[in-house]
Amino acid sequence: MLICENSKQLEYIYDFQKCEAWTRKIQNRRGEKRNKVDLKDSFANIIHSIKPLRFFVSTSTLGFLLSCKRCSATRAAASSSSSSSKTAAVMGRMHSRGKGISASALPYKRTPPSWLKISSQDVDDNICKFAKKGLTPSQIGVILRDSHGIAQVKSVTGSKILRILKAHGLAPEIPEDLYHLIKKAVAIRKHLERNRKDKDSKFRLILVESRIHRLARYYKKTKKLPPVWKYESTTASTLVA
């Protein structure tokens, strides 16, 4: 039982059992399910909302109020720590300490700009011409962006560069990212032949080759590489020759 009074000679009697029954009745009407901690918090909020009153609290009620305060403080600390961890969590790099999140922001509008007068057929012809010269899809995209003013090939032609190359039979046999990883591994291995005591390069070669195996496994799963394809360090130089 909790008895409180103020200067106006008013007495307020709050019985916890009545308050709990009243709260449950409201929950049943709303169809909500709340635990006992929420019931305690609702009762504590009712008590703390009457600020100008003077309270005469029994020992059992005081213990109950302190438990309510501890529960609410614990839940507030947990929620604040979880929210801070969510904001601070950033995916790191696989084999480095970097946590960069910078990326290009594509415009929301997916249609080509009004000042661009080139047709989609001309873009296809340029892509095929550059591919026959031996340029990779990313190099073709850089040339189209810098020299022809085509920021996004897909907005003009409806297809990406690699899809256009596949349609004309000019796509590279090895995906570009895997090709450049193999090229890097070959360069590191040539360096190690001349500098056998370079332990750091040996460690970096292990990391690069692990990325090659991981990426090759993905491309074989998505059928972009034949299932019998395998990276071997002895024959890797022939793949990037």
Short mmCIF file of C-alpha atoms in Angstrom, two decimals:
data_model
loop_
_atom_site.label_atom_id
_atom_site.label_comp_id
_atom_site.label_asym_id
_atom_site.label_seq_id
_atom_site.Cartn_x
_atom_site.Cartn_y
_atom_site.Cartn_z
CA MET A 1 0.00 0.00 0.00
CA LEU A 2 1.29 3.45 -0.90
CA ILE A 3 -0.09 6.58 0.82
CA CYS A 4 0.79 10.08 -0.36
CA GLU A 5 -0.44 13.57 0.46
CA ASN A 6 0.15 17.17 -0.54
CA SER A 7 -0.62 20.65 0.82
CA LYS A 8 -4.27 20.42 -0.27
CA GLN A 9 -4.93 17.60 2.18
CA LEU A 10 -5.47 15.11 -0.65
CA GLU A 11 -4.73 11.47 -0.21
CA TYR A 12 -4.02 9.07 -3.01
CA ILE A 13 -3.99 5.37 -2.34
CA TYR A 14 -2.45 3.16 -5.02
CA ASP A 15 -2.68 -0.54 -4.62
CA PHE A 16 -0.27 -2.46 -6.85
CA GLN A 17 -2.63 -5.39 -7.29
CA LYS A 18 -5.43 -3.10 -8.47
CA CYS A 19 -3.05 -1.29 -10.80
CA GLU A 20 -1.82 -4.60 -12.23
CA ALA A 21 -5.37 -5.87 -12.76
CA TRP A 22 -6.34 -2.59 -14.43
CA THR A 23 -3.32 -2.78 -16.75
CA ARG A 24 -4.12 -6.38 -17.70
CA LYS A 25 -7.69 -5.42 -18.49
CA ILE A 26 -6.47 -2.72 -20.88
CA GLN A 27 -4.07 -5.19 -22.48
CA ASN A 28 -6.83 -7.72 -23.05
CA ARG A 29 -8.91 -5.05 -24.76
CA ARG A 30 -6.04 -4.05 -27.02
CA GLY A 31 -4.94 -7.61 -27.65
CA GLU A 32 -1.37 -6.89 -26.58
CA LYS A 33 0.98 -9.10 -24.62
CA ARG A 34 3.44 -7.46 -22.27
CA ASN A 35 5.69 -8.96 -19.62
CA LYS A 36 5.77 -8.28 -15.91
CA VAL A 37 8.58 -5.75 -16.25
CA ASP A 38 6.33 -3.61 -18.44
CA LEU A 39 3.61 -3.82 -15.77
CA LYS A 40 6.08 -2.65 -13.17
CA ASP A 41 7.21 0.18 -15.40
CA SER A 42 3.62 1.30 -16.02
CA PHE A 43 2.96 1.38 -12.25
CA ALA A 44 6.21 3.27 -11.65
CA ASN A 45 5.33 5.81 -14.34
CA ILE A 46 1.97 6.46 -12.62
CA ILE A 47 3.76 7.09 -9.33
CA HIS A 48 6.48 9.32 -10.81
CA SER A 49 3.93 11.38 -12.73
CA ILE A 50 2.64 12.85 -9.42
CA LYS A 51 5.67 15.01 -8.67
CA PRO A 52 4.36 17.50 -6.03
CA LEU A 53 3.18 14.71 -3.71
CA ARG A 54 4.96 13.53 -0.57
CA PHE A 55 5.23 9.76 -0.32
CA PHE A 56 5.13 7.48 2.70
CA VAL A 57 6.49 4.20 1.38
CA SER A 58 6.59 0.85 3.11
CA THR A 59 9.69 -1.36 2.98
CA SER A 60 8.21 -3.84 0.49
CA THR A 61 6.97 -1.05 -1.81
CA LEU A 62 10.37 0.65 -1.66
CA GLY A 63 12.07 -2.58 -2.75
CA PHE A 64 9.59 -2.91 -5.60
CA LEU A 65 10.23 0.66 -6.80
CA LEU A 66 14.00 0.14 -6.66
CA SER A 67 13.68 -3.05 -8.72
CA CYS A 68 11.60 -1.12 -11.27
CA LYS A 69 14.29 1.55 -11.46
CA ARG A 70 17.05 -1.04 -11.90
CA CYS A 71 15.11 -2.86 -14.65
CA SER A 72 14.43 0.34 -16.57
CA ALA A 73 18.04 1.52 -16.18
CA THR A 74 19.37 -1.86 -17.36
CA ARG A 75 17.08 -1.89 -20.39
CA ALA A 76 18.01 1.71 -21.27
CA ALA A 77 21.73 0.88 -21.06
CA ALA A 78 21.24 -2.21 -23.21
CA SER A 79 19.28 -0.31 -25.85
CA SER A 80 21.86 2.50 -25.96
CA SER A 81 24.75 0.05 -26.30
CA SER A 82 22.97 -1.89 -29.07
CA SER A 83 22.17 1.31 -30.98
CA SER A 84 25.76 2.54 -30.66
CA SER A 85 27.09 -0.82 -31.84
CA LYS A 86 24.78 -0.71 -34.86
CA THR A 87 25.99 2.72 -35.87
CA ALA A 88 29.65 1.89 -35.25
CA ALA A 89 29.66 -1.49 -37.02
CA VAL A 90 31.23 -1.17 -40.47
CA MET A 91 32.23 -4.09 -42.64
CA GLY A 92 36.02 -4.27 -42.87
CA ARG A 93 38.25 -5.40 -45.71
CA MET A 94 39.06 -9.07 -46.06
CA HIS A 95 42.85 -8.86 -45.82
CA SER A 96 43.51 -5.37 -44.47
CA ARG A 97 42.54 -3.10 -41.60
CA GLY A 98 40.62 -0.62 -43.73
CA LYS A 99 36.94 0.09 -43.11
CA GLY A 100 36.26 2.44 -46.00
CA ILE A 101 32.62 2.84 -47.05
CA SER A 102 33.14 5.26 -49.93
CA ALA A 103 31.27 4.37 -53.11
CA SER A 104 29.94 6.04 -56.22
CA ALA A 105 26.42 7.44 -55.93
CA LEU A 106 24.45 6.78 -59.11
CA PRO A 107 21.76 9.31 -60.04
CA TYR A 108 18.18 8.29 -59.33
CA LYS A 109 17.14 9.14 -62.89
CA ARG A 110 17.93 6.20 -65.13
CA THR A 111 17.22 7.88 -68.48
CA PRO A 112 20.07 9.33 -70.61
CA PRO A 113 20.57 13.12 -70.45
CA SER A 114 18.84 15.28 -73.04
CA TRP A 115 22.12 16.65 -74.42
CA LEU A 116 23.40 13.15 -75.31
CA LYS A 117 22.71 12.65 -79.04
CA ILE A 118 24.46 9.30 -79.60
CA SER A 119 22.27 6.30 -80.47
CA SER A 120 22.36 2.91 -78.79
CA GLN A 121 23.60 1.25 -81.99
CA ASP A 122 26.60 3.58 -82.10
CA VAL A 123 27.39 2.73 -78.49
CA ASP A 124 27.26 -1.00 -79.29
CA ASP A 125 29.59 -0.50 -82.24
CA ASN A 126 32.07 1.46 -80.12
CA ILE A 127 32.04 -1.20 -77.41
CA CYS A 128 32.71 -3.97 -79.95
CA LYS A 129 35.47 -1.90 -81.59
CA PHE A 130 37.25 -1.32 -78.27
CA ALA A 131 36.85 -4.98 -77.27
CA LYS A 132 38.50 -6.12 -80.51
CA LYS A 133 41.47 -3.92 -79.61
CA GLY A 134 41.90 -5.96 -76.41
CA LEU A 135 40.41 -3.56 -73.85
CA THR A 136 38.65 -4.89 -70.76
CA PRO A 137 35.02 -3.95 -69.96
CA SER A 138 36.10 -1.47 -67.27
CA GLN A 139 38.56 0.21 -69.65
CA ILE A 140 35.81 0.47 -72.27
CA GLY A 141 33.53 2.12 -69.71
CA VAL A 142 36.22 4.67 -68.78
CA ILE A 143 36.76 5.62 -72.44
CA LEU A 144 33.02 5.97 -73.08
CA ARG A 145 32.65 8.14 -69.98
CA ASP A 146 35.63 10.43 -70.57
CA SER A 147 35.65 10.72 -74.37
CA HIS A 148 32.02 10.20 -75.40
CA GLY A 149 30.09 11.57 -72.41
CA ILE A 150 28.31 8.28 -71.67
CA ALA A 151 28.20 7.97 -67.89
CA GLN A 152 26.04 4.82 -67.82
CA VAL A 153 25.92 2.50 -70.83
CA LYS A 154 22.83 0.77 -69.45
CA SER A 155 20.81 4.00 -69.51
CA VAL A 156 21.49 4.37 -73.26
CA THR A 157 21.44 0.79 -74.53
CA GLY A 158 19.44 -1.00 -71.83
CA SER A 159 22.28 -3.49 -71.29
CA LYS A 160 25.59 -3.37 -69.49
CA ILE A 161 28.92 -3.57 -71.30
CA LEU A 162 29.57 -7.21 -70.43
CA ARG A 163 26.12 -8.28 -71.66
CA ILE A 164 26.72 -6.50 -74.96
CA LEU A 165 30.08 -8.24 -75.31
CA LYS A 166 28.49 -11.63 -74.58
CA ALA A 167 25.81 -11.01 -77.20
CA HIS A 168 28.54 -10.39 -79.81
CA GLY A 169 30.79 -13.21 -78.60
CA LEU A 170 33.52 -10.85 -77.40
CA ALA A 171 33.32 -11.43 -73.64
CA PRO A 172 36.60 -12.37 -71.91
CA GLU A 173 37.09 -16.05 -71.05
CA ILE A 174 38.11 -15.24 -67.47
CA PRO A 175 36.11 -12.63 -65.50
CA GLU A 176 37.97 -9.36 -65.18
CA ASP A 177 38.37 -9.29 -61.40
CA LEU A 178 39.72 -12.85 -61.37
CA TYR A 179 42.03 -12.03 -64.28
CA HIS A 180 43.62 -9.11 -62.43
CA LEU A 181 44.08 -11.18 -59.26
CA ILE A 182 45.91 -13.84 -61.28
CA LYS A 183 48.01 -11.11 -62.90
CA LYS A 184 48.94 -9.76 -59.46
CA ALA A 185 49.87 -13.25 -58.21
CA VAL A 186 52.12 -13.82 -61.24
CA ALA A 187 53.87 -10.47 -60.65
CA ILE A 188 54.46 -11.26 -56.95
CA ARG A 189 55.81 -14.70 -57.80
CA LYS A 190 58.26 -13.20 -60.31
CA HIS A 191 59.37 -10.75 -57.63
CA LEU A 192 59.94 -13.61 -55.16
CA GLU A 193 62.15 -15.41 -57.66
CA ARG A 194 64.52 -12.43 -57.52
CA ASN A 195 64.03 -11.65 -53.81
CA ARG A 196 63.68 -14.91 -51.91
CA LYS A 197 64.00 -13.31 -48.46
CA ASP A 198 61.04 -10.98 -48.93
CA LYS A 199 58.75 -12.53 -46.31
CA ASP A 200 56.08 -9.85 -46.62
CA SER A 201 55.62 -10.52 -50.34
CA LYS A 202 55.37 -14.23 -49.62
CA PHE A 203 52.59 -13.53 -47.14
CA ARG A 204 50.80 -11.22 -49.62
CA LEU A 205 51.02 -13.93 -52.28
CA ILE A 206 49.23 -16.33 -49.93
CA LEU A 207 46.43 -13.80 -49.42
CA VAL A 208 46.07 -13.08 -53.15
CA GLU A 209 45.93 -16.76 -54.05
CA SER A 210 43.34 -17.41 -51.35
CA ARG A 211 41.18 -14.71 -52.93
CA ILE A 212 41.71 -16.33 -56.32
CA HIS A 213 40.49 -19.71 -55.04
CA ARG A 214 37.50 -18.12 -53.31
CA LEU A 215 36.47 -16.14 -56.41
CA ALA A 216 37.01 -19.12 -58.72
CA ARG A 217 34.74 -21.23 -56.52
CA TYR A 218 32.02 -18.60 -56.81
CA TYR A 219 32.34 -18.30 -60.60
CA LYS A 220 32.19 -22.08 -61.03
CA LYS A 221 29.07 -22.14 -58.90
CA THR A 222 27.42 -19.44 -61.06
CA LYS A 223 28.65 -21.23 -64.24
CA LYS A 224 30.77 -18.32 -65.42
CA LEU A 225 33.75 -20.67 -65.39
CA PRO A 226 33.80 -24.33 -66.50
CA PRO A 227 33.58 -26.80 -63.60
CA VAL A 228 37.01 -28.26 -64.42
CA TRP A 229 38.76 -24.87 -64.31
CA LYS A 230 41.51 -24.73 -61.73
CA TYR A 231 44.13 -22.16 -60.77
CA GLU A 232 47.69 -23.48 -60.72
CA SER A 233 50.66 -21.29 -59.97
CA THR A 234 52.87 -23.11 -62.49
CA THR A 235 50.56 -22.36 -65.43
CA ALA A 236 49.13 -19.03 -64.20
CA SER A 237 51.43 -16.95 -66.40
CA THR A 238 49.87 -18.47 -69.53
CA LEU A 239 46.41 -17.28 -68.44
CA VAL A 240 47.47 -13.63 -68.34
CA ALA A 241 49.97 -13.64 -71.21
#
